[in-house]
Coordinates of C-alpha atoms in Angstrom, one line a residue:
M1 CA 49.1 -33.6 -2.6
A2 CA 46.9 -34.7 0.3
E3 CA 48.1 -37.3 2.7
R4 CA 46.4 -40.6 2.6
S5 CA 44.2 -41.4 5.5
S6 CA 45.6 -44.2 7.7
E7 CA 42.0 -45.6 7.7
E8 CA 41.9 -45.7 3.9
E9 CA 41.4 -49.2 2.5
E10 CA 44.3 -50.2 0.2
N11 CA 43.7 -51.9 -3.1
Y12 CA 46.7 -53.6 -4.7
N13 CA 45.0 -54.8 -7.8
L14 CA 46.3 -53.3 -11.0
E15 CA 44.3 -51.9 -13.8
E16 CA 44.8 -53.8 -17.1
H17 CA 47.2 -51.2 -18.4
Q18 CA 49.3 -50.9 -15.3
L19 CA 52.5 -52.7 -14.1
P20 CA 53.9 -53.0 -10.6
I21 CA 56.2 -50.1 -11.3
V22 CA 55.8 -47.3 -8.8
Y23 CA 56.6 -43.7 -9.6
H24 CA 55.3 -40.2 -9.1
S25 CA 56.4 -37.0 -11.0
E26 CA 56.9 -35.4 -7.6
Y27 CA 59.7 -37.7 -6.7
N28 CA 62.4 -35.4 -8.0
V29 CA 64.2 -32.9 -5.8
S30 CA 64.7 -29.3 -6.9
A31 CA 65.6 -26.3 -4.7
F32 CA 66.9 -23.3 -6.8
G33 CA 69.8 -25.3 -8.0
I34 CA 71.3 -26.0 -4.6
E35 CA 70.7 -29.7 -5.1
H36 CA 73.5 -29.7 -7.7
L37 CA 76.0 -29.0 -4.9
H38 CA 75.7 -32.7 -3.9
P39 CA 76.8 -35.5 -6.2
F40 CA 73.4 -37.1 -5.8
D41 CA 71.4 -37.0 -9.0
S42 CA 68.2 -35.4 -7.8
S43 CA 66.4 -35.9 -11.1
K44 CA 67.5 -39.5 -11.6
W45 CA 64.1 -40.9 -11.1
K46 CA 62.3 -39.1 -13.9
R47 CA 65.2 -39.9 -16.2
V48 CA 64.8 -43.6 -15.5
I49 CA 61.1 -43.3 -16.5
A50 CA 62.1 -41.3 -19.6
H51 CA 64.6 -44.0 -20.7
L52 CA 62.0 -46.8 -20.1
K53 CA 59.6 -44.9 -22.3
D54 CA 62.2 -44.4 -25.0
M55 CA 62.7 -48.2 -24.9
N56 CA 59.0 -48.7 -25.4
L57 CA 58.8 -50.6 -22.1
I58 CA 56.3 -48.4 -20.4
T59 CA 53.9 -45.5 -21.1
D60 CA 52.5 -42.7 -19.0
A61 CA 49.6 -44.9 -18.0
T62 CA 51.8 -47.9 -16.9
T63 CA 53.1 -46.8 -13.6
V64 CA 51.3 -46.7 -10.3
E65 CA 51.4 -43.5 -8.2
P66 CA 51.9 -43.7 -4.4
S67 CA 50.3 -41.6 -1.8
L68 CA 52.1 -39.6 0.9
P69 CA 52.5 -41.4 4.2
T70 CA 50.6 -39.7 7.1
F71 CA 52.6 -38.4 10.1
E72 CA 51.1 -41.2 12.2
E73 CA 52.3 -43.8 9.6
L74 CA 55.8 -42.4 9.8
T75 CA 55.7 -42.6 13.6
R76 CA 55.4 -46.4 13.4
V77 CA 59.0 -46.5 12.4
H78 CA 60.3 -43.1 13.5
D79 CA 60.7 -41.1 16.7
R80 CA 58.3 -38.1 16.7
K81 CA 61.1 -35.7 17.8
Y82 CA 63.2 -36.9 14.9
L83 CA 60.4 -36.3 12.4
K84 CA 59.9 -32.8 13.7
S85 CA 63.7 -32.1 13.7
V86 CA 64.1 -32.8 9.9
R87 CA 62.1 -29.7 9.2
N88 CA 64.8 -27.6 10.8
P89 CA 67.1 -26.3 8.0
L90 CA 70.2 -27.1 10.0
K91 CA 69.2 -30.7 10.5
A92 CA 68.2 -31.1 6.9
A93 CA 71.5 -29.6 5.8
Q94 CA 73.3 -32.1 7.9
I95 CA 71.4 -35.1 6.4
V96 CA 71.9 -33.9 2.8
E97 CA 75.5 -32.8 3.4
I98 CA 74.9 -29.4 1.8
P99 CA 75.6 -26.5 4.2
L100 CA 73.6 -24.0 2.1
V101 CA 70.4 -25.9 2.7
G102 CA 70.7 -24.6 6.3
C103 CA 69.9 -21.1 4.8
L104 CA 66.6 -22.2 3.3
P105 CA 63.3 -21.4 5.1
P106 CA 61.5 -24.4 6.6
C107 CA 58.6 -24.1 4.1
V108 CA 61.1 -24.6 1.2
I109 CA 62.7 -27.6 3.1
E110 CA 59.3 -29.2 3.3
S111 CA 58.0 -28.6 -0.2
K112 CA 61.3 -29.0 -2.2
L113 CA 63.1 -31.7 -0.2
L114 CA 61.0 -33.5 2.4
H115 CA 57.8 -33.9 0.3
P116 CA 59.5 -35.7 -2.6
L117 CA 61.5 -38.0 -0.3
R118 CA 58.5 -38.8 1.9
L119 CA 56.5 -39.6 -1.3
Q120 CA 59.3 -42.0 -2.4
A121 CA 59.1 -43.6 1.0
G122 CA 55.3 -44.1 0.5
G123 CA 56.3 -45.6 -2.9
S124 CA 58.4 -48.2 -1.2
V125 CA 55.5 -49.3 1.0
L126 CA 53.2 -49.5 -2.0
A127 CA 55.8 -51.4 -4.1
A128 CA 56.3 -54.0 -1.2
N129 CA 52.6 -54.7 -1.2
L130 CA 52.4 -54.9 -5.0
A131 CA 55.3 -57.4 -4.9
L132 CA 53.4 -59.7 -2.6
K133 CA 50.3 -59.5 -4.9
H134 CA 52.1 -59.8 -8.2
G135 CA 55.4 -61.5 -7.4
W136 CA 57.6 -58.5 -8.2
A137 CA 57.5 -54.7 -8.0
I138 CA 59.9 -51.9 -8.6
N139 CA 59.9 -48.5 -6.9
V140 CA 61.8 -46.1 -9.2
G141 CA 63.0 -44.3 -6.1
G142 CA 63.5 -45.1 -2.4
G143 CA 66.2 -47.2 -0.8
F144 CA 67.0 -44.7 1.9
H145 CA 69.1 -47.2 3.8
H146 CA 71.0 -44.8 6.1
A147 CA 67.8 -43.6 7.8
S148 CA 66.7 -45.3 11.0
Y149 CA 64.2 -44.8 13.8
S150 CA 65.9 -41.8 15.3
D151 CA 68.3 -40.4 12.7
G152 CA 69.1 -39.8 9.1
G153 CA 72.2 -39.3 6.9
G154 CA 73.6 -39.6 3.4
F155 CA 70.6 -37.9 1.8
C156 CA 68.3 -40.4 3.7
F157 CA 65.5 -38.8 5.8
Y158 CA 62.9 -41.6 6.0
A159 CA 63.5 -45.2 6.7
D160 CA 61.5 -46.6 3.8
I161 CA 63.0 -50.1 4.0
T162 CA 61.9 -50.4 7.6
M163 CA 58.5 -48.9 6.7
A164 CA 57.9 -51.3 3.9
I165 CA 58.8 -54.4 5.8
C166 CA 57.0 -53.4 9.0
D167 CA 53.9 -52.6 7.0
L168 CA 53.8 -56.2 5.7
F169 CA 54.5 -57.5 9.3
D170 CA 51.7 -55.3 10.7
K171 CA 49.3 -56.8 8.2
K172 CA 50.5 -60.3 9.0
A173 CA 51.3 -60.7 5.3
I174 CA 54.8 -62.1 5.8
T175 CA 56.7 -64.1 8.4
N176 CA 60.3 -63.8 7.4
A177 CA 61.9 -61.1 5.3
I178 CA 65.4 -60.7 3.9
V179 CA 66.9 -57.3 3.0
V180 CA 69.4 -57.8 0.1
D181 CA 71.3 -54.5 0.0
V182 CA 73.9 -54.2 -2.8
D183 CA 74.3 -50.4 -2.7
A184 CA 78.0 -49.7 -2.4
H185 CA 77.5 -48.2 1.0
Q186 CA 76.7 -50.0 4.2
G187 CA 73.0 -50.0 5.0
N188 CA 73.3 -49.0 8.6
G189 CA 69.8 -47.6 9.0
H190 CA 67.7 -50.7 8.5
A191 CA 70.4 -52.8 10.2
R192 CA 69.9 -50.8 13.4
D193 CA 66.1 -50.9 13.1
F194 CA 66.0 -54.7 12.7
A195 CA 68.8 -55.4 15.2
N196 CA 66.5 -57.3 17.6
N197 CA 64.1 -58.8 15.0
E198 CA 64.8 -62.4 14.3
N199 CA 62.3 -62.4 11.4
V200 CA 64.4 -60.0 9.3
F201 CA 67.7 -61.2 7.8
V202 CA 70.1 -58.4 6.6
F203 CA 72.3 -59.4 3.7
D204 CA 74.6 -56.5 2.8
V205 CA 77.3 -56.3 0.0
F206 CA 79.2 -53.1 0.6
N207 CA 82.5 -51.3 0.5
P208 CA 83.6 -50.9 4.1
Y209 CA 86.1 -48.2 3.2
V210 CA 83.5 -45.5 2.4
Y211 CA 80.7 -43.8 4.3
P212 CA 79.1 -44.4 6.7
H213 CA 81.9 -46.3 8.6
D214 CA 79.2 -47.4 11.1
R215 CA 81.1 -50.1 12.9
E216 CA 78.4 -50.5 15.6
A217 CA 75.7 -51.2 13.0
R218 CA 77.9 -53.8 11.3
Q219 CA 77.2 -56.2 14.2
F220 CA 73.6 -56.2 13.2
I221 CA 74.2 -57.4 9.6
N222 CA 73.5 -61.1 9.4
K223 CA 75.7 -61.7 6.3
A224 CA 78.2 -59.0 5.3
V225 CA 80.1 -59.4 2.0
H226 CA 82.9 -56.8 1.8
V227 CA 83.9 -55.5 -1.7
N228 CA 86.2 -52.7 -2.7
S229 CA 87.8 -50.9 -5.7
H230 CA 89.8 -54.1 -6.5
T231 CA 86.8 -56.3 -6.8
T232 CA 86.4 -57.5 -10.4
D233 CA 83.1 -58.1 -12.2
T234 CA 83.7 -61.9 -12.1
S235 CA 84.5 -62.1 -8.5
Y236 CA 81.6 -59.8 -7.5
I237 CA 79.0 -61.9 -9.4
S238 CA 80.5 -65.2 -8.2
E239 CA 80.5 -64.2 -4.5
L240 CA 77.0 -62.6 -4.7
R241 CA 75.5 -65.7 -6.2
K242 CA 77.3 -68.0 -3.8
Q243 CA 76.6 -66.1 -0.6
L244 CA 73.0 -65.2 -1.4
T245 CA 72.2 -68.7 -2.5
Q246 CA 73.6 -70.1 0.8
C247 CA 71.5 -67.6 2.8
L248 CA 68.3 -68.5 1.0
E249 CA 68.9 -72.2 1.3
N250 CA 70.0 -72.2 4.9
R251 CA 66.8 -70.5 5.9
Q252 CA 64.9 -73.5 4.5
N253 CA 66.0 -75.5 7.6
L254 CA 64.5 -73.1 10.1
T255 CA 60.9 -73.0 11.5
P256 CA 59.0 -71.5 9.9
P257 CA 61.1 -72.3 6.8
G258 CA 62.3 -69.9 4.2
F259 CA 61.8 -66.2 3.4
D260 CA 58.5 -65.0 2.1
F261 CA 59.7 -61.5 1.0
I262 CA 62.9 -60.0 -0.5
L263 CA 63.5 -56.3 -0.2
Y264 CA 66.1 -55.6 -2.8
N265 CA 68.1 -52.4 -2.4
A266 CA 69.7 -52.1 -5.8
G267 CA 71.9 -49.0 -5.6
T268 CA 74.1 -48.4 -8.7
D269 CA 76.9 -46.5 -6.9
C270 CA 79.2 -49.5 -7.3
L271 CA 79.6 -48.6 -10.9
F272 CA 83.0 -47.6 -12.2
G273 CA 83.6 -43.9 -11.8
D274 CA 81.1 -43.2 -9.0
P275 CA 82.6 -40.5 -6.8
L276 CA 81.2 -41.9 -3.6
G277 CA 81.0 -45.7 -4.0
A278 CA 84.7 -46.1 -4.9
M279 CA 84.2 -49.3 -6.8
N280 CA 84.9 -50.3 -10.4
L281 CA 82.1 -52.6 -11.6
S282 CA 81.1 -52.4 -15.2
P283 CA 77.5 -51.6 -16.4
Q284 CA 77.1 -55.2 -17.5
C285 CA 78.1 -56.4 -14.1
I286 CA 75.3 -54.3 -12.5
I287 CA 72.8 -55.7 -15.0
S288 CA 74.0 -59.2 -14.2
R289 CA 73.8 -58.5 -10.5
D290 CA 70.1 -57.6 -10.7
E291 CA 69.5 -60.7 -12.9
V292 CA 71.2 -62.9 -10.3
V293 CA 69.0 -61.6 -7.5
F294 CA 65.7 -61.7 -9.5
K295 CA 66.6 -65.2 -10.8
L296 CA 67.1 -66.5 -7.3
A297 CA 63.9 -64.9 -6.1
R298 CA 62.1 -66.6 -9.0
E299 CA 63.7 -70.0 -8.3
K300 CA 62.8 -69.9 -4.6
G301 CA 59.3 -68.5 -5.3
I302 CA 59.9 -65.4 -3.2
P303 CA 58.2 -62.1 -4.0
I304 CA 60.8 -59.3 -4.6
C305 CA 60.5 -55.6 -4.3
M306 CA 63.3 -53.5 -5.8
L307 CA 64.3 -50.0 -4.8
T308 CA 66.8 -47.9 -6.8
S309 CA 68.8 -46.3 -3.9
G310 CA 72.2 -44.6 -4.5
G311 CA 74.1 -43.8 -7.7
Y312 CA 75.8 -40.6 -8.3
Q313 CA 76.5 -40.4 -12.0
K314 CA 74.4 -39.1 -14.9
N315 CA 74.5 -42.5 -16.6
N316 CA 73.0 -44.3 -13.6
A317 CA 69.4 -43.6 -14.8
H318 CA 70.1 -45.3 -18.2
L319 CA 71.8 -48.2 -16.5
I320 CA 68.8 -48.8 -14.3
A321 CA 66.5 -48.7 -17.3
K322 CA 68.7 -51.2 -19.2
S323 CA 68.7 -53.5 -16.2
I324 CA 64.9 -53.4 -16.1
E325 CA 64.9 -54.1 -19.8
N326 CA 67.2 -57.1 -19.2
L327 CA 65.0 -58.5 -16.5
H328 CA 62.0 -58.4 -18.9
S329 CA 64.0 -60.0 -21.7
K330 CA 65.0 -62.8 -19.4
N331 CA 61.3 -63.3 -18.3
L332 CA 62.2 -62.4 -14.7
I333 CA 59.6 -59.7 -14.8
N334 CA 56.7 -59.2 -17.2
L335 CA 56.2 -55.8 -18.7
G336 CA 53.3 -57.1 -20.8
I337 CA 54.8 -56.3 -24.2
N338 CA 53.6 -58.5 -27.1

């Protein structure tokens, strides 16, 4: 796949048969079976799409395909030395936490690992722009919230959350953004990137007892909501609704008032049984969680872009699809089904 020219004019209008759901068949990671040595489900994204098709919610023609970000576009949010370093097998192995990856040649690292994840990062930028145009969008991928300007970790190479928001700022399309991160792990990457940006508010619901234990980055979170293995479905939804509502309403008193964009990092690793999230929420709680966030976005009239982020069980893909189905059934998104 050729990289998109940075001079290329973007068009965020959709064809009649398309929805603001971003996906590419090359999102999925496969490297001779080595990917199975990590709990991350490296084919989650295509299985989300398969479930959505089985539910008759989308067709092959429904989704919008992203383009690869150019190297120059990546350097807007990443250090050049870092971007070159990730092609080193040892650095890549460190980020994906699979030592055997260090034995792969750089060409395989590029084609089997970096290419799919870079494409997903481009998908997040596309989805953010589609959300502004259409009110909502979902990238069936992305959410690499441990990646920052000069480093990566936890299977996150490219800071797609930073990329997406900065792209909108560069175009002067938004004034104030809020990152709503409900992945079980602390979103330390974008928190570091936006540490000195008063126009980006970081709202993070996470388990402080699991990776990445980045205490320095915690000071850059504007509103942290700590949860753990003892958090019940009821208390989780209640606290999420309460705290997020307060953050959205408090911003109305500032100048300029309100947020004009929500980047929703909707990781599903807080599901019961996840080996890395160490939480015990039910599938229905995850579905309700997404509904709460989308409903608040609708009530406040704020465009919302959802990324799927973490989730380390085989049933995560079906859960994501069921949540999207629920959002449609509650008229929080429109999948154009008669």
